[in-house]
Amino acid sequence: WGAMESVGARRVVADETRSRMSFYTSPPSVEVSLDEFEDYCTARLRVLRAIATAKARDLKPALYKDVPQRFPALNSCIEENLPLRSGKMDSDYHKDEVSHWLVRMAYCQTDDLRRWFLDQECTLLAIRLQTGVGDKHAFFKENCQQFHPISREDYVRLASELDAVLKITHPGIKEGQGEEKAKYYKVPFERVPELVGTRRVFVQGGHAYVHDQDVVTLVVSLFRARLSEGLMAAFRAWPALEQREAGRLYPLLRELPRLYEGPDFLKGGAHSPVSLAQLNAFGKQSFPPCMYNLYTQLQEDHHLKHDGRIQLGLFLKGIGLSLEDSLTFWRDEFTKIMPSDRFEKSYAYNIRHNYGKEGKRTDYTPFACTKIIMSSVGAGQHHGCPFRHFDEARLRSILRTMRCPEDLVGDIVTSVQGHNYQVACSKCFAALHPGSTELVVMHPNQFFDASRTYIQEHTPASTSG
């Protein structure tokens, strides 16, 4: 894993004759400062998470070419964080290359992380190809040597056959769009078996003539296969990295997927403070599934294991429950199955510790979705993310208990099956709050605040609570 060894002090220098885009085939051997590490990784994660957010808001492959117009927030995020400008190719190329390899290493750790990183990186490449970032022909020449743009003369010679296929496969490209119609690549037919098998290309002399709109899909598929292999290679190298970089790079990479940049809810949310008297009603109305599950399990068992107490306790702190009310809340539940002095001796300290009143007096923040999703959940434990850690039957059960409309549960489960856990939670919010402003859930306390705002807006002032 040469990229992690930081040998030499050179930067990744881009040849101005090259494409600005990359297949990231060879890790750069560079020296990266801690400031650059943080800046580069944060920038790339902003872009990848913005892509995931846009996909939750109906960004589909057919719309990639329209990202600047249809998804301006995503387009701005890419331009601000990972631009590939022709006038600043050296610095932009360096940042793009290094940030990809660093985040690749951080996201090799689990199946879910690898899958998420792979999906967002493939979408980023497709958007760049479709929106004209750099010279597409130069990119294909460097990375897909068997993809050759056909000449105008070849197009004229084969125009009738190519147009006949185009009318079937891409009816949206009309007769008058001559230049767009003429964008074809000559590819060995064995490289495009799916297109040949479904008769979506014209084949002659052992070559398939692939239209520009299809060739992007092929290139992204090739990139996906190579990146998937690269992620597995990084995963196999992970133990060696842990040994070699235990006191330096390894801790940073290990924690990178948990990076959260939104509000920390350290001083409470938009509807703070919350009193103990309000808690039961708010739990039923506005807790996200992860906290609703912990809250109801606590009411049933009058006990939660350590990780569950931390996850729920910090969430309650984040919605504005005071330390005094928090102690009363936990004491009232736990003393239903144990003496009061045992609670004071074994559990009260940790509650005060969460609020920064014990130990190092650190004022702890509530957990964001990424941290909760990545948590390990054992037998008898109830923390974690229901969309990530529940089986389908149990997930459907809690959604029904929360009064999620039955006709919308299937769509939520479909997102879970695609490992899109935060998308599923966002759909859950929309189902429980019909007509609400679209929300992409990144934090349980964000879910709660948005729910309370919705309820206040939809409840007469005389009866709102």
Short mmCIF file of C-alpha atoms in Angstrom, two decimals:
data_model
loop_
_atom_site.label_atom_id
_atom_site.label_comp_id
_atom_site.label_asym_id
_atom_site.label_seq_id
_atom_site.Cartn_x
_atom_site.Cartn_y
_atom_site.Cartn_z
CA TRP A 1 0.00 0.00 0.00
CA GLY A 2 2.41 2.58 -1.30
CA ALA A 3 0.05 5.52 -1.04
CA MET A 4 0.01 5.29 2.71
CA GLU A 5 3.76 5.32 3.23
CA SER A 6 4.24 8.98 2.31
CA VAL A 7 7.62 8.49 0.70
CA GLY A 8 9.02 11.54 -1.01
CA ALA A 9 7.68 15.04 -0.94
CA ARG A 10 6.46 15.49 -4.48
CA ARG A 11 2.92 16.41 -5.41
CA VAL A 12 0.75 14.55 -7.88
CA VAL A 13 1.47 16.59 -10.99
CA ALA A 14 -0.97 16.53 -13.86
CA ASP A 15 0.19 16.47 -17.45
CA GLU A 16 -1.75 19.24 -19.14
CA THR A 17 -2.20 17.01 -22.20
CA ARG A 18 -4.03 14.41 -20.09
CA SER A 19 -7.68 14.19 -19.21
CA ARG A 20 -8.59 15.90 -15.98
CA MET A 21 -10.51 12.81 -14.85
CA SER A 22 -8.92 9.68 -13.45
CA PHE A 23 -9.50 5.94 -13.09
CA TYR A 24 -7.25 5.99 -10.00
CA THR A 25 -5.31 2.96 -11.18
CA SER A 26 -2.05 3.61 -9.28
CA PRO A 27 -1.77 5.10 -5.78
CA PRO A 28 0.32 8.27 -5.62
CA SER A 29 3.46 8.14 -3.50
CA VAL A 30 3.31 11.52 -1.79
CA GLU A 31 3.80 13.29 1.49
CA VAL A 32 0.56 14.65 2.90
CA SER A 33 0.43 16.98 5.90
CA LEU A 34 -2.22 16.48 8.57
CA ASP A 35 -3.91 19.69 7.44
CA GLU A 36 -4.06 18.43 3.86
CA PHE A 37 -5.28 15.04 5.06
CA GLU A 38 -8.22 16.62 6.87
CA ASP A 39 -8.97 19.11 4.10
CA TYR A 40 -8.82 16.57 1.27
CA CYS A 41 -10.81 13.85 3.02
CA THR A 42 -13.46 16.27 4.24
CA ALA A 43 -13.83 17.77 0.77
CA ARG A 44 -14.30 14.39 -0.89
CA LEU A 45 -16.74 13.17 1.72
CA ARG A 46 -18.79 16.34 1.29
CA VAL A 47 -19.10 15.56 -2.41
CA LEU A 48 -19.86 11.86 -1.97
CA ARG A 49 -22.46 12.56 0.69
CA ALA A 50 -24.01 15.29 -1.45
CA ILE A 51 -24.29 12.73 -4.25
CA ALA A 52 -25.99 10.26 -1.88
CA THR A 53 -28.36 13.03 -0.78
CA ALA A 54 -29.20 13.95 -4.38
CA LYS A 55 -29.90 10.30 -5.20
CA ALA A 56 -32.32 10.22 -2.29
CA ARG A 57 -33.99 13.20 -3.99
CA ASP A 58 -34.52 11.38 -7.29
CA LEU A 59 -31.18 11.91 -9.03
CA LYS A 60 -31.24 9.16 -11.66
CA PRO A 61 -28.65 8.26 -14.36
CA ALA A 62 -30.80 9.90 -17.04
CA LEU A 63 -30.42 13.22 -15.20
CA TYR A 64 -26.64 13.19 -14.69
CA LYS A 65 -26.08 15.43 -17.69
CA ASP A 66 -28.54 17.95 -16.20
CA VAL A 67 -26.95 18.13 -12.74
CA PRO A 68 -25.87 21.80 -13.12
CA GLN A 69 -29.46 22.84 -13.88
CA ARG A 70 -31.57 20.31 -11.95
CA PHE A 71 -29.37 19.77 -8.88
CA PRO A 72 -27.56 23.10 -8.33
CA ALA A 73 -26.66 22.31 -4.69
CA LEU A 74 -24.83 19.15 -5.76
CA ASN A 75 -23.15 20.93 -8.65
CA SER A 76 -21.95 23.72 -6.36
CA CYS A 77 -20.65 21.17 -3.84
CA ILE A 78 -18.58 19.44 -6.54
CA GLU A 79 -17.22 22.71 -7.91
CA GLU A 80 -16.32 24.02 -4.45
CA ASN A 81 -14.74 20.86 -3.07
CA LEU A 82 -13.42 18.77 -6.00
CA PRO A 83 -13.14 21.01 -9.03
CA LEU A 84 -11.14 19.91 -12.07
CA ARG A 85 -10.40 23.29 -13.61
CA SER A 86 -8.31 23.52 -16.76
CA GLY A 87 -6.45 26.57 -15.45
CA LYS A 88 -5.57 24.95 -12.12
CA MET A 89 -5.13 21.39 -13.22
CA ASP A 90 -2.01 20.70 -11.16
CA SER A 91 -3.51 21.50 -7.74
CA ASP A 92 -6.96 20.15 -8.58
CA TYR A 93 -5.62 16.88 -9.94
CA HIS A 94 -3.39 16.44 -6.88
CA LYS A 95 -6.33 16.95 -4.50
CA ASP A 96 -8.62 14.67 -6.49
CA GLU A 97 -6.11 11.83 -6.66
CA VAL A 98 -4.92 11.98 -3.05
CA SER A 99 -8.40 12.42 -1.57
CA HIS A 100 -9.72 9.43 -3.53
CA TRP A 101 -6.99 7.11 -2.27
CA LEU A 102 -7.24 8.26 1.33
CA VAL A 103 -11.02 7.89 1.46
CA ARG A 104 -10.79 4.59 -0.42
CA MET A 105 -8.57 3.22 2.33
CA ALA A 106 -10.90 4.50 5.06
CA TYR A 107 -13.95 3.00 3.37
CA CYS A 108 -12.48 -0.45 2.73
CA GLN A 109 -13.23 -1.57 6.30
CA THR A 110 -16.69 -3.18 5.91
CA ASP A 111 -19.03 -4.41 3.19
CA ASP A 112 -21.42 -1.51 3.78
CA LEU A 113 -18.67 1.09 3.59
CA ARG A 114 -17.17 -0.44 0.45
CA ARG A 115 -20.57 -0.61 -1.21
CA TRP A 116 -21.42 3.00 -0.34
CA PHE A 117 -18.06 4.36 -1.50
CA LEU A 118 -18.24 2.36 -4.73
CA ASP A 119 -21.72 3.64 -5.57
CA GLN A 120 -20.94 7.30 -4.94
CA GLU A 121 -17.57 7.24 -6.75
CA CYS A 122 -19.18 5.65 -9.81
CA THR A 123 -21.87 8.31 -9.79
CA LEU A 124 -19.26 11.06 -9.49
CA LEU A 125 -17.41 9.73 -12.52
CA ALA A 126 -20.64 9.42 -14.51
CA ILE A 127 -21.63 13.01 -13.66
CA ARG A 128 -18.21 14.27 -14.70
CA LEU A 129 -18.41 12.39 -17.99
CA GLN A 130 -21.96 13.51 -18.71
CA THR A 131 -21.41 17.17 -17.81
CA GLY A 132 -18.26 17.57 -19.89
CA VAL A 133 -15.59 17.85 -17.20
CA GLY A 134 -12.40 17.54 -19.21
CA ASP A 135 -11.84 15.85 -22.55
CA LYS A 136 -13.91 12.67 -22.70
CA HIS A 137 -11.95 11.34 -25.69
CA ALA A 138 -8.64 11.83 -23.87
CA PHE A 139 -10.06 10.06 -20.83
CA PHE A 140 -11.18 7.08 -22.91
CA LYS A 141 -7.84 6.97 -24.69
CA GLU A 142 -5.97 6.80 -21.37
CA ASN A 143 -8.24 4.34 -19.58
CA CYS A 144 -10.23 2.45 -22.22
CA GLN A 145 -7.76 1.98 -25.05
CA GLN A 146 -10.18 -0.20 -27.03
CA PHE A 147 -12.83 2.54 -27.20
CA HIS A 148 -12.15 4.58 -30.37
CA PRO A 149 -14.35 7.47 -31.56
CA ILE A 150 -15.41 6.87 -35.14
CA SER A 151 -14.62 9.39 -37.84
CA ARG A 152 -17.21 11.48 -39.60
CA GLU A 153 -16.54 9.43 -42.73
CA ASP A 154 -17.31 6.17 -40.89
CA TYR A 155 -20.52 7.65 -39.57
CA VAL A 156 -21.65 8.71 -43.02
CA ARG A 157 -20.86 5.24 -44.38
CA LEU A 158 -22.87 3.51 -41.64
CA ALA A 159 -25.47 6.22 -40.99
CA SER A 160 -28.55 4.27 -42.06
CA GLU A 161 -27.70 1.22 -39.91
CA LEU A 162 -26.69 3.33 -36.90
CA ASP A 163 -29.78 5.54 -37.15
CA ALA A 164 -32.04 2.48 -37.34
CA VAL A 165 -30.64 1.18 -34.04
CA LEU A 166 -30.69 4.66 -32.48
CA LYS A 167 -34.40 5.12 -33.19
CA ILE A 168 -35.10 2.01 -31.11
CA THR A 169 -32.59 2.48 -28.30
CA HIS A 170 -32.68 6.28 -27.91
CA PRO A 171 -35.91 7.61 -29.42
CA GLY A 172 -35.40 10.92 -27.61
CA ILE A 173 -32.55 11.85 -29.98
CA LYS A 174 -34.44 13.35 -32.91
CA GLU A 175 -33.53 13.45 -36.57
CA GLY A 176 -32.38 17.06 -36.47
CA GLN A 177 -29.71 16.42 -33.83
CA GLY A 178 -27.02 15.50 -36.31
CA GLU A 179 -23.97 16.14 -34.14
CA GLU A 180 -25.42 14.25 -31.19
CA LYS A 181 -26.43 11.37 -33.42
CA ALA A 182 -22.93 11.08 -34.85
CA LYS A 183 -21.16 10.46 -31.51
CA TYR A 184 -20.16 6.79 -31.68
CA TYR A 185 -17.31 4.64 -30.42
CA LYS A 186 -15.93 1.56 -32.10
CA VAL A 187 -15.45 -1.20 -29.51
CA PRO A 188 -14.53 -4.91 -29.83
CA PHE A 189 -17.91 -6.62 -29.64
CA GLU A 190 -16.78 -9.04 -26.92
CA ARG A 191 -16.35 -6.05 -24.57
CA VAL A 192 -20.07 -5.21 -24.72
CA PRO A 193 -21.90 -8.56 -24.43
CA GLU A 194 -24.98 -7.06 -22.76
CA LEU A 195 -25.50 -4.52 -25.55
CA VAL A 196 -24.90 -7.15 -28.21
CA GLY A 197 -27.16 -9.67 -26.49
CA THR A 198 -30.03 -7.17 -26.23
CA ARG A 199 -29.45 -5.88 -29.79
CA ARG A 200 -28.78 -2.33 -28.64
CA VAL A 201 -25.77 -1.84 -30.94
CA PHE A 202 -24.87 -2.26 -34.58
CA VAL A 203 -22.11 -4.89 -35.09
CA GLN A 204 -19.87 -5.18 -38.13
CA GLY A 205 -16.47 -6.77 -38.68
CA GLY A 206 -16.06 -7.84 -35.05
CA HIS A 207 -16.74 -4.36 -33.69
CA ALA A 208 -19.75 -2.85 -31.97
CA TYR A 209 -20.61 0.75 -32.73
CA VAL A 210 -21.68 2.17 -29.36
CA HIS A 211 -23.46 5.49 -29.06
CA ASP A 212 -22.04 8.15 -26.74
CA GLN A 213 -24.94 7.79 -24.27
CA ASP A 214 -24.23 4.07 -23.90
CA VAL A 215 -20.45 4.26 -23.79
CA VAL A 216 -20.53 6.26 -20.54
CA THR A 217 -22.42 3.40 -18.92
CA LEU A 218 -19.82 0.95 -20.19
CA VAL A 219 -16.90 3.03 -18.92
CA VAL A 220 -18.50 3.45 -15.49
CA SER A 221 -19.08 -0.33 -15.35
CA LEU A 222 -15.41 -0.89 -16.12
CA PHE A 223 -14.46 1.63 -13.44
CA ARG A 224 -16.79 -0.09 -10.96
CA ALA A 225 -15.16 -3.46 -11.56
CA ARG A 226 -11.64 -2.05 -11.13
CA LEU A 227 -12.54 -0.01 -8.05
CA SER A 228 -14.28 -3.00 -6.47
CA GLU A 229 -11.10 -5.01 -6.88
CA GLY A 230 -9.10 -2.11 -5.47
CA LEU A 231 -11.31 -1.86 -2.39
CA MET A 232 -10.83 -5.55 -1.67
CA ALA A 233 -7.06 -5.14 -2.08
CA ALA A 234 -7.19 -2.25 0.39
CA PHE A 235 -9.24 -4.39 2.80
CA ARG A 236 -6.59 -7.11 2.66
CA ALA A 237 -3.91 -4.49 3.35
CA TRP A 238 -5.84 -3.02 6.31
CA PRO A 239 -4.24 -5.23 9.04
CA ALA A 240 -0.75 -4.33 7.82
CA LEU A 241 -1.68 -0.65 7.87
CA GLU A 242 -2.97 -1.01 11.42
CA GLN A 243 0.37 -2.43 12.55
CA ARG A 244 2.52 0.05 10.65
CA GLU A 245 0.49 3.21 11.31
CA ALA A 246 -1.09 2.42 14.70
CA GLY A 247 0.00 5.70 16.25
CA ARG A 248 -0.38 7.95 13.24
CA LEU A 249 -2.51 7.36 10.13
CA TYR A 250 -4.55 4.33 11.15
CA PRO A 251 -6.69 6.05 13.84
CA LEU A 252 -7.53 8.88 11.44
CA LEU A 253 -8.59 6.53 8.65
CA ARG A 254 -10.51 4.25 11.02
CA GLU A 255 -12.65 7.13 12.27
CA LEU A 256 -13.07 8.93 8.94
CA PRO A 257 -16.36 7.22 7.95
CA ARG A 258 -17.89 8.54 11.19
CA LEU A 259 -17.07 12.14 10.27
CA TYR A 260 -20.14 14.36 10.70
CA GLU A 261 -20.17 18.05 9.83
CA GLY A 262 -23.71 19.11 10.72
CA PRO A 263 -25.01 20.67 13.95
CA ASP A 264 -23.70 18.83 17.02
CA PHE A 265 -26.78 19.51 19.20
CA LEU A 266 -24.43 20.01 22.13
CA LYS A 267 -26.54 22.84 23.52
CA GLY A 268 -29.86 21.27 22.64
CA GLY A 269 -31.95 21.49 19.51
CA ALA A 270 -34.36 23.96 17.98
CA HIS A 271 -37.07 23.02 20.48
CA SER A 272 -35.04 22.98 23.68
CA PRO A 273 -35.61 22.69 26.52
CA VAL A 274 -37.70 19.53 26.76
CA SER A 275 -39.19 18.66 30.12
CA LEU A 276 -39.66 15.24 31.65
CA ALA A 277 -43.43 15.75 31.50
CA GLN A 278 -43.26 16.14 27.69
CA LEU A 279 -41.01 13.16 27.07
CA ASN A 280 -43.57 10.38 26.72
CA ALA A 281 -45.70 12.28 24.18
CA PHE A 282 -42.65 13.46 22.25
CA GLY A 283 -41.28 9.90 22.20
CA LYS A 284 -44.41 8.62 20.47
CA GLN A 285 -44.67 11.57 18.09
CA SER A 286 -41.15 12.60 17.14
CA PHE A 287 -38.45 10.09 18.03
CA PRO A 288 -36.66 8.51 15.04
CA PRO A 289 -36.90 4.69 14.88
CA CYS A 290 -33.50 4.15 16.52
CA MET A 291 -34.49 6.17 19.58
CA TYR A 292 -38.10 5.04 19.60
CA ASN A 293 -36.85 1.46 19.78
CA LEU A 294 -34.53 2.21 22.72
CA TYR A 295 -37.22 4.22 24.50
CA THR A 296 -39.87 1.50 24.21
CA GLN A 297 -37.40 -1.26 25.16
CA LEU A 298 -36.47 0.71 28.26
CA GLN A 299 -40.15 1.04 29.20
CA GLU A 300 -40.65 -2.72 28.71
CA ASP A 301 -37.47 -4.01 30.42
CA HIS A 302 -36.70 -1.07 32.76
CA HIS A 303 -33.07 -1.52 31.76
CA LEU A 304 -30.72 -0.97 28.81
CA LYS A 305 -27.16 -2.16 28.38
CA HIS A 306 -24.32 0.36 28.32
CA ASP A 307 -24.27 1.17 24.58
CA GLY A 308 -28.03 1.65 24.53
CA ARG A 309 -27.91 3.95 27.56
CA ILE A 310 -25.22 6.08 25.93
CA GLN A 311 -27.02 6.32 22.57
CA LEU A 312 -30.40 7.20 24.08
CA GLY A 313 -28.99 9.31 26.91
CA LEU A 314 -27.01 11.59 24.60
CA PHE A 315 -29.99 11.91 22.27
CA LEU A 316 -32.17 13.04 25.19
CA LYS A 317 -29.47 15.50 26.20
CA GLY A 318 -29.44 16.78 22.59
CA ILE A 319 -33.19 17.43 22.48
CA GLY A 320 -32.85 19.56 25.61
CA LEU A 321 -33.53 17.29 28.59
CA SER A 322 -31.70 18.67 31.62
CA LEU A 323 -29.30 16.64 33.72
CA GLU A 324 -31.73 16.70 36.64
CA ASP A 325 -34.62 15.44 34.50
CA SER A 326 -32.37 12.87 32.88
CA LEU A 327 -31.36 11.45 36.25
CA THR A 328 -35.01 11.31 37.29
CA PHE A 329 -36.01 9.62 34.02
CA TRP A 330 -33.43 6.87 34.27
CA ARG A 331 -33.89 6.43 38.01
CA ASP A 332 -37.67 6.02 37.65
CA GLU A 333 -37.22 3.25 35.09
CA PHE A 334 -34.30 1.36 36.62
CA THR A 335 -35.65 1.36 40.17
CA LYS A 336 -38.64 -0.65 38.98
CA ILE A 337 -36.29 -3.66 38.95
CA MET A 338 -33.50 -2.66 41.37
CA PRO A 339 -32.98 -0.78 44.64
CA SER A 340 -32.34 2.94 44.46
CA ASP A 341 -28.90 2.64 46.02
CA ARG A 342 -27.81 0.22 43.27
CA PHE A 343 -28.89 2.72 40.63
CA GLU A 344 -26.97 5.51 42.35
CA LYS A 345 -23.87 3.34 42.71
CA SER A 346 -23.82 1.71 39.23
CA TYR A 347 -25.59 4.05 36.80
CA ALA A 348 -25.95 7.66 37.99
CA TYR A 349 -22.24 8.40 37.45
CA ASN A 350 -22.44 7.61 33.72
CA ILE A 351 -25.46 9.88 33.28
CA ARG A 352 -23.60 12.78 34.89
CA HIS A 353 -20.54 11.83 32.81
CA ASN A 354 -22.58 12.27 29.59
CA TYR A 355 -23.35 15.82 30.66
CA GLY A 356 -19.69 16.61 31.38
CA LYS A 357 -20.06 16.63 35.15
CA GLU A 358 -17.74 13.72 35.96
CA GLY A 359 -14.34 12.37 34.90
CA LYS A 360 -12.58 14.57 32.38
CA ARG A 361 -15.73 16.72 32.27
CA THR A 362 -16.05 16.33 28.52
CA ASP A 363 -19.36 17.65 27.21
CA TYR A 364 -20.34 14.75 24.94
CA THR A 365 -22.37 15.23 21.77
CA PRO A 366 -25.24 13.00 20.56
CA PHE A 367 -24.36 10.34 18.00
CA ALA A 368 -24.88 11.07 14.30
CA CYS A 369 -26.37 8.48 11.93
CA THR A 370 -22.99 7.37 10.57
CA LYS A 371 -21.74 6.43 14.05
CA ILE A 372 -24.97 4.61 14.91
CA ILE A 373 -25.05 2.69 11.63
CA MET A 374 -21.46 1.54 12.10
CA SER A 375 -21.97 0.33 15.66
CA SER A 376 -21.81 -3.36 16.55
CA VAL A 377 -24.94 -4.80 18.14
CA GLY A 378 -24.80 -8.05 20.11
CA ALA A 379 -27.41 -10.31 21.63
CA GLY A 380 -29.63 -8.59 24.15
CA GLN A 381 -28.60 -5.12 22.95
CA HIS A 382 -31.01 -2.59 21.47
CA HIS A 383 -28.78 0.25 20.25
CA GLY A 384 -27.80 0.80 16.62
CA CYS A 385 -29.92 1.61 13.57
CA PRO A 386 -33.09 -0.44 12.96
CA PHE A 387 -32.67 -0.03 9.21
CA ARG A 388 -29.16 -1.47 9.46
CA HIS A 389 -29.43 -3.98 12.30
CA PHE A 390 -33.02 -5.32 12.23
CA ASP A 391 -34.22 -8.17 10.03
CA GLU A 392 -37.14 -7.35 7.73
CA ALA A 393 -39.88 -8.77 9.95
CA ARG A 394 -38.68 -6.83 12.99
CA LEU A 395 -38.26 -3.65 10.94
CA ARG A 396 -41.78 -3.90 9.54
CA SER A 397 -43.07 -4.46 13.06
CA ILE A 398 -41.50 -1.31 14.52
CA LEU A 399 -42.64 0.77 11.53
CA ARG A 400 -46.20 -0.43 12.06
CA THR A 401 -45.92 0.32 15.79
CA MET A 402 -44.83 3.84 14.90
CA ARG A 403 -47.96 4.07 12.68
CA CYS A 404 -46.07 4.29 9.42
CA PRO A 405 -48.65 3.86 6.62
CA GLU A 406 -48.62 0.25 5.43
CA ASP A 407 -48.60 1.20 1.75
CA LEU A 408 -45.33 3.12 2.25
CA VAL A 409 -43.50 0.48 4.30
CA GLY A 410 -42.58 -1.53 1.20
CA ASP A 411 -40.69 1.39 -0.35
CA ILE A 412 -38.78 1.91 2.90
CA VAL A 413 -37.84 -1.78 3.02
CA THR A 414 -36.68 -1.61 -0.60
CA SER A 415 -34.22 1.14 0.35
CA VAL A 416 -32.96 -1.00 3.22
CA GLN A 417 -32.46 -3.94 0.86
CA GLY A 418 -30.31 -1.63 -1.25
CA HIS A 419 -28.28 -0.78 1.90
CA ASN A 420 -29.49 2.84 1.75
CA TYR A 421 -30.22 3.13 5.46
CA GLN A 422 -30.39 6.92 5.74
CA VAL A 423 -32.56 7.09 2.63
CA ALA A 424 -34.89 4.60 4.33
CA CYS A 425 -35.00 6.77 7.46
CA SER A 426 -35.71 9.83 5.32
CA LYS A 427 -38.61 7.99 3.68
CA CYS A 428 -39.84 6.98 7.13
CA PHE A 429 -39.86 10.63 8.18
CA ALA A 430 -41.81 11.60 5.06
CA ALA A 431 -44.33 8.80 5.68
CA LEU A 432 -44.90 9.89 9.29
CA HIS A 433 -45.11 13.58 8.35
CA PRO A 434 -47.18 13.81 5.14
CA GLY A 435 -46.62 16.98 3.16
CA SER A 436 -43.47 17.86 5.10
CA THR A 437 -40.47 19.60 3.59
CA GLU A 438 -38.11 17.02 2.12
CA LEU A 439 -35.60 15.89 4.73
CA VAL A 440 -32.44 13.83 4.27
CA VAL A 441 -31.80 12.40 7.73
CA MET A 442 -28.19 12.68 8.87
CA HIS A 443 -28.73 12.80 12.65
CA PRO A 444 -31.42 11.50 15.05
CA ASN A 445 -31.74 14.93 16.67
CA GLN A 446 -32.26 16.48 13.24
CA PHE A 447 -35.18 14.04 12.77
CA PHE A 448 -36.63 15.08 16.13
CA ASP A 449 -36.30 18.82 15.49
CA ALA A 450 -37.88 18.55 12.04
CA SER A 451 -40.73 16.50 13.50
CA ARG A 452 -41.45 19.01 16.27
CA THR A 453 -41.42 21.86 13.74
CA TYR A 454 -43.86 19.95 11.52
CA ILE A 455 -46.20 19.19 14.43
CA GLN A 456 -46.20 22.80 15.61
CA GLU A 457 -46.99 23.99 12.09
CA HIS A 458 -49.85 21.50 11.76
CA THR A 459 -51.35 21.87 15.24
CA PRO A 460 -53.53 24.79 16.38
CA ALA A 461 -51.62 27.00 18.79
CA SER A 462 -54.09 26.39 21.60
CA THR A 463 -53.51 22.62 21.57
CA SER A 464 -49.83 22.31 20.59
CA GLY A 465 -47.47 20.90 23.19
#
